[in-house]
Every structure is written in C-alpha cells, then in structure tokens.
XYZ file of N, CA and C in Angstrom:
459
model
N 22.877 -6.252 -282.288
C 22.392 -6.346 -283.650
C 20.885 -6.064 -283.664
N 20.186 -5.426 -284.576
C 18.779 -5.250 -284.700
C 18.394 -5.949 -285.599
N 17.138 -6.640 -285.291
C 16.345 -7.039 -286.688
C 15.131 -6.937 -286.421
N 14.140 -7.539 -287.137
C 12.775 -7.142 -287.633
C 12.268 -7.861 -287.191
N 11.659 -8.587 -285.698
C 10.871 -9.219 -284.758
C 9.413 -9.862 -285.833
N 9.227 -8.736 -286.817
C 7.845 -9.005 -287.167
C 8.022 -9.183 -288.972
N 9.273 -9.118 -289.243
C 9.133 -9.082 -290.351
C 8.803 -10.448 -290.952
N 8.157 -10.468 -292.646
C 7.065 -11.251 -292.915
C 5.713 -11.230 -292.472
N 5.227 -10.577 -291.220
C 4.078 -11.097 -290.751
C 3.307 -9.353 -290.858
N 1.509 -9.798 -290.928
C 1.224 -8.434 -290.790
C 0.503 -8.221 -289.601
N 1.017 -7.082 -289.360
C 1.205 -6.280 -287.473
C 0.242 -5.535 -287.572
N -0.333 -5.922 -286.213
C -1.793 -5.596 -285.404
C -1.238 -4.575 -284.284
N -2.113 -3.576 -284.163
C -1.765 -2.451 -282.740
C -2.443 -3.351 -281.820
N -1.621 -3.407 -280.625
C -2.940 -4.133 -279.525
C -2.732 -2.731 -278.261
N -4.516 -2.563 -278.240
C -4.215 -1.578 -277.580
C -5.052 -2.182 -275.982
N -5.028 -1.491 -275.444
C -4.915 -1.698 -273.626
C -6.862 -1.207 -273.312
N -7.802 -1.353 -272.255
C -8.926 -0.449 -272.242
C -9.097 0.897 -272.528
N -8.253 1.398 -272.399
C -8.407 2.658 -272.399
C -7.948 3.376 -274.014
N -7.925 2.681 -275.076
C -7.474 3.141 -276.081
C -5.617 2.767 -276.349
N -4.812 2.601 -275.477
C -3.444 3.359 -275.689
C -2.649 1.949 -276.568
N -1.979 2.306 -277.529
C -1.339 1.287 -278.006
C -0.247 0.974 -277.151
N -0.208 -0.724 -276.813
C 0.719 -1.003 -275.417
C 2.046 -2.295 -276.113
N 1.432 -1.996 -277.735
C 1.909 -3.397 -277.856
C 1.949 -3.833 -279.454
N 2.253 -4.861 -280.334
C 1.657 -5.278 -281.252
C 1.840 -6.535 -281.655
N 1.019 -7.362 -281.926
C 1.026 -8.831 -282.382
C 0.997 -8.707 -284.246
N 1.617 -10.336 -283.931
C 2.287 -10.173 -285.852
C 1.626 -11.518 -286.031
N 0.902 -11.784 -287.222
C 0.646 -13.210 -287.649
C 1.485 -12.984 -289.543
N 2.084 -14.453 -288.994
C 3.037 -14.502 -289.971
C 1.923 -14.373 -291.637
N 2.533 -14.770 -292.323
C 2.146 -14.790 -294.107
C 2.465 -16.204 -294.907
N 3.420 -16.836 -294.010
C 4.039 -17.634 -294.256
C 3.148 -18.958 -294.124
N 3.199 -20.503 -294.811
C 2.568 -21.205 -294.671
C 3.661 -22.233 -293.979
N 4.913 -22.395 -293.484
C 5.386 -22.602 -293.281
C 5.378 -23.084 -291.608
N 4.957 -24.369 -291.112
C 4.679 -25.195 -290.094
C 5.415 -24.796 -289.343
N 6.999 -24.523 -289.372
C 8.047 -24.271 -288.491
C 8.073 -23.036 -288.001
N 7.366 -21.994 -288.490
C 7.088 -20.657 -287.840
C 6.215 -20.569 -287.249
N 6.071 -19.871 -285.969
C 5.177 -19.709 -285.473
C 4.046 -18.343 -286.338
N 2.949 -19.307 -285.887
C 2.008 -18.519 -286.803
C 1.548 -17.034 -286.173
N 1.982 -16.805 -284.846
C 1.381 -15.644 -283.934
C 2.649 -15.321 -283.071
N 3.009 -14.168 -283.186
C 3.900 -13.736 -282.168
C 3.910 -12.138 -281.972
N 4.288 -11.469 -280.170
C 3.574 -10.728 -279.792
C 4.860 -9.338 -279.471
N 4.746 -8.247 -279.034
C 5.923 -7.683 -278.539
C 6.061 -8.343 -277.284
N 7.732 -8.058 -277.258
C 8.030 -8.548 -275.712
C 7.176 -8.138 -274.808
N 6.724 -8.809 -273.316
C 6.486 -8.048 -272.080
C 7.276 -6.957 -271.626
N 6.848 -5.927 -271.526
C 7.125 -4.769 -271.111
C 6.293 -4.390 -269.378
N 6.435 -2.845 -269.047
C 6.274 -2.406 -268.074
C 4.764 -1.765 -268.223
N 4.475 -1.880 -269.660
C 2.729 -1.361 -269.628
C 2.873 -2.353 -270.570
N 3.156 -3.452 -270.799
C 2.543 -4.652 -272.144
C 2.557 -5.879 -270.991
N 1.133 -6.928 -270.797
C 1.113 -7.829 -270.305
C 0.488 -8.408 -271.166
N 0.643 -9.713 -271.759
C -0.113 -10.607 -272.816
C -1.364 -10.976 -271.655
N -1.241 -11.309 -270.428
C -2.034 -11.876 -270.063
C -3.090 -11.065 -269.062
N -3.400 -9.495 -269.280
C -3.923 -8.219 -269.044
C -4.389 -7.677 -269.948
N -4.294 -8.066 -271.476
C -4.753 -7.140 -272.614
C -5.725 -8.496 -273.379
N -6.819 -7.765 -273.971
C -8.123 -8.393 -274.717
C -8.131 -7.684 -275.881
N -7.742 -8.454 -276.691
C -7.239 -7.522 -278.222
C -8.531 -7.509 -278.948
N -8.469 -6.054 -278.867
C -10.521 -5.313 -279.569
C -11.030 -4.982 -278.706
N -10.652 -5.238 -277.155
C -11.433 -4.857 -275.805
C -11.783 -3.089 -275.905
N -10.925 -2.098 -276.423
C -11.516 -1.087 -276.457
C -12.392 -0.646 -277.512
N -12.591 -1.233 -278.707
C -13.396 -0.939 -279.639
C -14.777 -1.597 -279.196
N -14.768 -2.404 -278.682
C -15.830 -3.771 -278.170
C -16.491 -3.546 -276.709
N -15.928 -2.687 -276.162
C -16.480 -2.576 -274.875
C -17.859 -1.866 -274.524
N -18.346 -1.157 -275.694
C -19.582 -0.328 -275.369
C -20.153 -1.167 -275.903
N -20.014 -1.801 -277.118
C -21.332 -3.308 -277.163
C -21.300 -4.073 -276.525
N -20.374 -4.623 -275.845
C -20.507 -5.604 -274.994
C -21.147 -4.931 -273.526
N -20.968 -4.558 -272.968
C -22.254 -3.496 -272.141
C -23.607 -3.021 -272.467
N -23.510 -2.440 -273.883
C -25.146 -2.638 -274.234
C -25.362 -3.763 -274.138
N -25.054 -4.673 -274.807
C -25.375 -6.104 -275.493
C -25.674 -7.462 -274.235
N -24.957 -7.003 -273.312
C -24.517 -8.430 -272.172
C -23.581 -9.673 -272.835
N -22.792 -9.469 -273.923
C -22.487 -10.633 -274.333
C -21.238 -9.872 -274.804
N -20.356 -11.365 -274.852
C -18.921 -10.755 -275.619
C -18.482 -11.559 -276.526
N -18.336 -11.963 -277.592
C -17.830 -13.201 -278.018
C -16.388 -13.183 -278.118
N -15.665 -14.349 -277.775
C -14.104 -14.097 -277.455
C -14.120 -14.962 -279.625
N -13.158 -14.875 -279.668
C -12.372 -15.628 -280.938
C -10.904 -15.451 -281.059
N -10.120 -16.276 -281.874
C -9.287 -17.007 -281.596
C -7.719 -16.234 -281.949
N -8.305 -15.773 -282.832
C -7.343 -14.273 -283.549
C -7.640 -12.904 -283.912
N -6.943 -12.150 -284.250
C -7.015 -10.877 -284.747
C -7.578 -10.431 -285.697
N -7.653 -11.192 -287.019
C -8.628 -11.313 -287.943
C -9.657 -11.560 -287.761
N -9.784 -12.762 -287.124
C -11.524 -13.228 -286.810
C -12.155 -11.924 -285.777
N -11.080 -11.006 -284.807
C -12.031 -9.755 -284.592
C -12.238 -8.814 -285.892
N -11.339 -8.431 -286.505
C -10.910 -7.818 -287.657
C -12.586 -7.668 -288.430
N -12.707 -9.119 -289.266
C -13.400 -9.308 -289.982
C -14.868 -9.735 -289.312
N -15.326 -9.863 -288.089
C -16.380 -9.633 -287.475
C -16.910 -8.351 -287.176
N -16.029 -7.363 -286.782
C -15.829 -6.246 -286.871
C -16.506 -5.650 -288.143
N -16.335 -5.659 -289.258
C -16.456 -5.754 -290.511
C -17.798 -5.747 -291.057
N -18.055 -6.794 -290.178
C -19.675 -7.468 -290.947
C -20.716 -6.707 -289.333
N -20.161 -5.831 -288.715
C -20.859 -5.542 -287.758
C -21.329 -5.792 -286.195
N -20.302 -7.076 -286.305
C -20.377 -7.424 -284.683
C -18.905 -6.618 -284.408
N -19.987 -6.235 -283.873
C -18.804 -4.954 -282.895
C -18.441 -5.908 -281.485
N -18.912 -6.206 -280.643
C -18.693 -6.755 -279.073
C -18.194 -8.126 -279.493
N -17.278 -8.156 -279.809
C -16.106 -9.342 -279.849
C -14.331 -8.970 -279.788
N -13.843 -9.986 -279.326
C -12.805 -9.415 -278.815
C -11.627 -10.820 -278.920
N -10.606 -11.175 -278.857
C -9.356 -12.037 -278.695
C -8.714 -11.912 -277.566
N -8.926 -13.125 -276.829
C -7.879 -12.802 -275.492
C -6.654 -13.592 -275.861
N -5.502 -13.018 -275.530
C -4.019 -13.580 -275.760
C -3.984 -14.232 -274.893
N -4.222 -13.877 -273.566
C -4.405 -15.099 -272.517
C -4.969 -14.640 -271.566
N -5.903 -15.373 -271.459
C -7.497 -15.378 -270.571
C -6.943 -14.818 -268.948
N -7.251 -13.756 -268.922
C -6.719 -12.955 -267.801
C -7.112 -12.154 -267.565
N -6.913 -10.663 -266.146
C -7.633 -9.760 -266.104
C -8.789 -9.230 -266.638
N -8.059 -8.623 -268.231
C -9.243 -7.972 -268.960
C -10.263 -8.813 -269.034
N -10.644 -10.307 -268.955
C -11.416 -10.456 -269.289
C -12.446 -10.342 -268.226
N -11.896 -10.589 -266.792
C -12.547 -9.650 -264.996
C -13.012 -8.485 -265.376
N -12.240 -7.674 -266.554
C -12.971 -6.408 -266.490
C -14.573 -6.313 -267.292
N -14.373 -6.988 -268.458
C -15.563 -6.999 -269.559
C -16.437 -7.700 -268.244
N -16.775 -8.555 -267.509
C -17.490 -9.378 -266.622
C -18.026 -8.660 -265.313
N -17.327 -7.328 -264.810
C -16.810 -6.713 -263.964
C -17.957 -5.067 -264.491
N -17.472 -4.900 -265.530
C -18.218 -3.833 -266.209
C -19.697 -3.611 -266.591
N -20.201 -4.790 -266.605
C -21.485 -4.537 -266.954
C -22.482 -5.151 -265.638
N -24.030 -3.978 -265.704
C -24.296 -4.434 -264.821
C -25.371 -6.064 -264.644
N -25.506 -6.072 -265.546
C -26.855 -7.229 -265.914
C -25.876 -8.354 -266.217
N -26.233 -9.481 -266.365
C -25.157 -11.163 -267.011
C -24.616 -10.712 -268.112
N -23.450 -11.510 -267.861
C -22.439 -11.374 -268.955
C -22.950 -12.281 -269.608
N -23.066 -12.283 -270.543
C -22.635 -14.135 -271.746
C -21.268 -13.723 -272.582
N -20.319 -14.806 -272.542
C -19.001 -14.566 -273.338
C -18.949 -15.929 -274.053
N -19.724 -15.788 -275.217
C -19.309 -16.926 -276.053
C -18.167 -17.301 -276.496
N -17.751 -18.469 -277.093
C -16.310 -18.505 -277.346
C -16.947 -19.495 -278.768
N -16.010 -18.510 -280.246
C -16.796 -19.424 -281.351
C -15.719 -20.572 -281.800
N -14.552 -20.354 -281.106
C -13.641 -21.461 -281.832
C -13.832 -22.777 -281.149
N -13.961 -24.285 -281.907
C -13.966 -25.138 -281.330
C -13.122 -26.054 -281.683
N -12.067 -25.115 -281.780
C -10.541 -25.993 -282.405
C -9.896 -26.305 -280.668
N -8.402 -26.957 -281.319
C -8.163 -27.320 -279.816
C -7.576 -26.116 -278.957
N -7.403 -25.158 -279.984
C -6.627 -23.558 -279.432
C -8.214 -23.089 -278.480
N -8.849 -23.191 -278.873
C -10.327 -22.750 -278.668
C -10.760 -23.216 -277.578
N -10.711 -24.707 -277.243
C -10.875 -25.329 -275.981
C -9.978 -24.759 -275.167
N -8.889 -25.239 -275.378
C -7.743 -24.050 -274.177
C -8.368 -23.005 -273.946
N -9.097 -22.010 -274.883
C -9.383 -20.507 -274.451
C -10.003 -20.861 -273.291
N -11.436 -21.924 -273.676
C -12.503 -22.016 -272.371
C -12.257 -22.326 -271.536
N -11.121 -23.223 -271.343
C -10.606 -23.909 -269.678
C -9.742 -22.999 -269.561
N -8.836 -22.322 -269.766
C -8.355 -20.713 -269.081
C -8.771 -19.726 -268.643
N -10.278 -19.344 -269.007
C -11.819 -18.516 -268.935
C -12.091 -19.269 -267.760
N -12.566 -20.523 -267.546
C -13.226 -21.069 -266.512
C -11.563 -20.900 -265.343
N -10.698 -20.956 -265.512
C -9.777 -20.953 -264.367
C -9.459 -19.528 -263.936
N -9.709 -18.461 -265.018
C -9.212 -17.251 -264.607
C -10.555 -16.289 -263.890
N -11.727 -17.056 -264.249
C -13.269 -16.063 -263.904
C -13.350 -17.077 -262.601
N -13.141 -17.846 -262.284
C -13.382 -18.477 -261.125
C -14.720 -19.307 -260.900
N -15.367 -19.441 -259.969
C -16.297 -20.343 -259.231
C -17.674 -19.481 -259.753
N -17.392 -18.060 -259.742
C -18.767 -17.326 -260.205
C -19.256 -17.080 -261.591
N -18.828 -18.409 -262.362
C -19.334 -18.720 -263.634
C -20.427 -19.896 -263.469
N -21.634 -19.752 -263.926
C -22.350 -20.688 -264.891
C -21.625 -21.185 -266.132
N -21.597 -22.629 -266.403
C -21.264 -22.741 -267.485
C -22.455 -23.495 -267.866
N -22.502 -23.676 -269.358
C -23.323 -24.328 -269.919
C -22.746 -25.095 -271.096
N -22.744 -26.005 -271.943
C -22.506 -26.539 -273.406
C -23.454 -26.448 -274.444
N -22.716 -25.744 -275.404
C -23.397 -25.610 -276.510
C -22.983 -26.599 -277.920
N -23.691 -26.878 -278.907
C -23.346 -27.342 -280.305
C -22.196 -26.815 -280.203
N -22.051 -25.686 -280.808
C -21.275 -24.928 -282.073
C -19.859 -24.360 -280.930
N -19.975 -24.041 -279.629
C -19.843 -23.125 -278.593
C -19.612 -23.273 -276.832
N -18.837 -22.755 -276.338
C -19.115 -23.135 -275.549
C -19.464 -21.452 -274.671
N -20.604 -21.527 -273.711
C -21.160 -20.561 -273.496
C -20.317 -20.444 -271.994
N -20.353 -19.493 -271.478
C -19.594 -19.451 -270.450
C -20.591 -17.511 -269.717
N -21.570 -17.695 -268.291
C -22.296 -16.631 -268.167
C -21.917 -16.315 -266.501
N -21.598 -14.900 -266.310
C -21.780 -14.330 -265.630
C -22.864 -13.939 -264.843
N -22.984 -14.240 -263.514
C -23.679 -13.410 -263.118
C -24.016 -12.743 -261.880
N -23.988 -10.952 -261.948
C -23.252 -10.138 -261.006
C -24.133 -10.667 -259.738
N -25.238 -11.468 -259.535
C -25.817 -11.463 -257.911
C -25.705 -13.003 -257.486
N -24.873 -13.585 -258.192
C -24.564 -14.932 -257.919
C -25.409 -16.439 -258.877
C-alpha cells in the first residue's frame, strides 16, 4: 500500500555538503501533541540523519569566512535566519560527522554557537560535546552555550 509519509507537514530538501538532495524532513502543521512534530526520510544508502547538517551547504562559505557556525534547532529557525542574513547557520539532525566537517574545514577556531536553550537544545550541546570529542573548549554562556574549536589544540 502507498501513502504520504509527509502528508500534512511542509517538506524541506535536506541536502548533503556538496549540494545533492539526499533526503527530506517534514514538520507537521498540525498542533496536535500526538504527532510528531519532525519527521525525516527513511535512512537510505546516501541518507544518514546522523551525517547530514541541514543548511550545511548554503552555510559553509560563511562559516569559513566567519569562524563561527550557529547550530539551531529546526529548519525554519535556519530558514528564517537565512532570511534576515545570517547565512553561517545550520540544524544538525544529529550531532555527527558533518558537524567534524564544518570544525575540520576551517583553518583558524571554530565557534559553533548553539541558540536553543530548550531541553531539545541542551541535548544538541551534550551530543556536540560527545561527537567533537576532547578537542573542544567549552565555555557557558547567558543566552548560549558556546562550544570552540581549536585546530592547534
């Protein structure tokens, strides 16, 4: 039987570093508690939720000029940052690879802010600190939690 994985919700391309669409995430419309509010295409053979940084290819040349990346929590919040001109921000689905690469890519300190300080948001940072390893500085911020790279130790 076929049905509509995404129907109700409006669908995001998530594409991979290199441009290629690998994938797409759906946030529902619905206000409805019992639905999940975010859901992604299956894992596939080029789709890994936990390998892809959704905005990582639009975001990657500011975040290299810039030294900084700001992660946030959804697709919109890149969407509409995007929007107002912060280009070098990005959504990790789950704090993984890509985010070795943005850290990996540039040559001067990373800074990867993280602006959500909901409890989805805290998870991001303790998945960041488990997936970047021992060669993070961390620091605490107000608003933020700052989380810095840096390539000579």
């Amino acid at each position: 039987k076929i049905f509509d994985r995404f129907n109700g919700r409006m669908i995001f391309p998530i594409h991979n570093a290199s441009g290629r669409v690998v994938g797409f995430g759906g946030r529902t419309l619905k206000t409805d508690k019992k639905i999940a509010k975010y859901i992604n295409s299956p894992e596939t053979e080029i789709y890994h939720k936990s390998n892809v940084l959704y905005g990582l290819y639009y975001a990657k040349k500011q975040i290299i000029q810039d030294d900084v990346c700001y992660l946030v929590e959804g697709y919109t919040d890149v969407i509409s940052l995007h929007q107002h001109g912060v280009e070098n921000v990005a959504h990790p689905q789950v704090v993984g690879n890509e985010l070795r690469l943005v850290v990996a890519a540039a040559a001067e300190p990373v800074r990867i802010d993280f602006l959500d300080r909901d409890d989805i948001g805290v998870e991001v940072v303790d998945d960041a600190r488990d997936a970047l390893g021992a060669d993070l500085a961390v620091e605490a911020a107000a608003a933020m939690d700052v989380i810095s790279h840096h390539p000579d130790g």
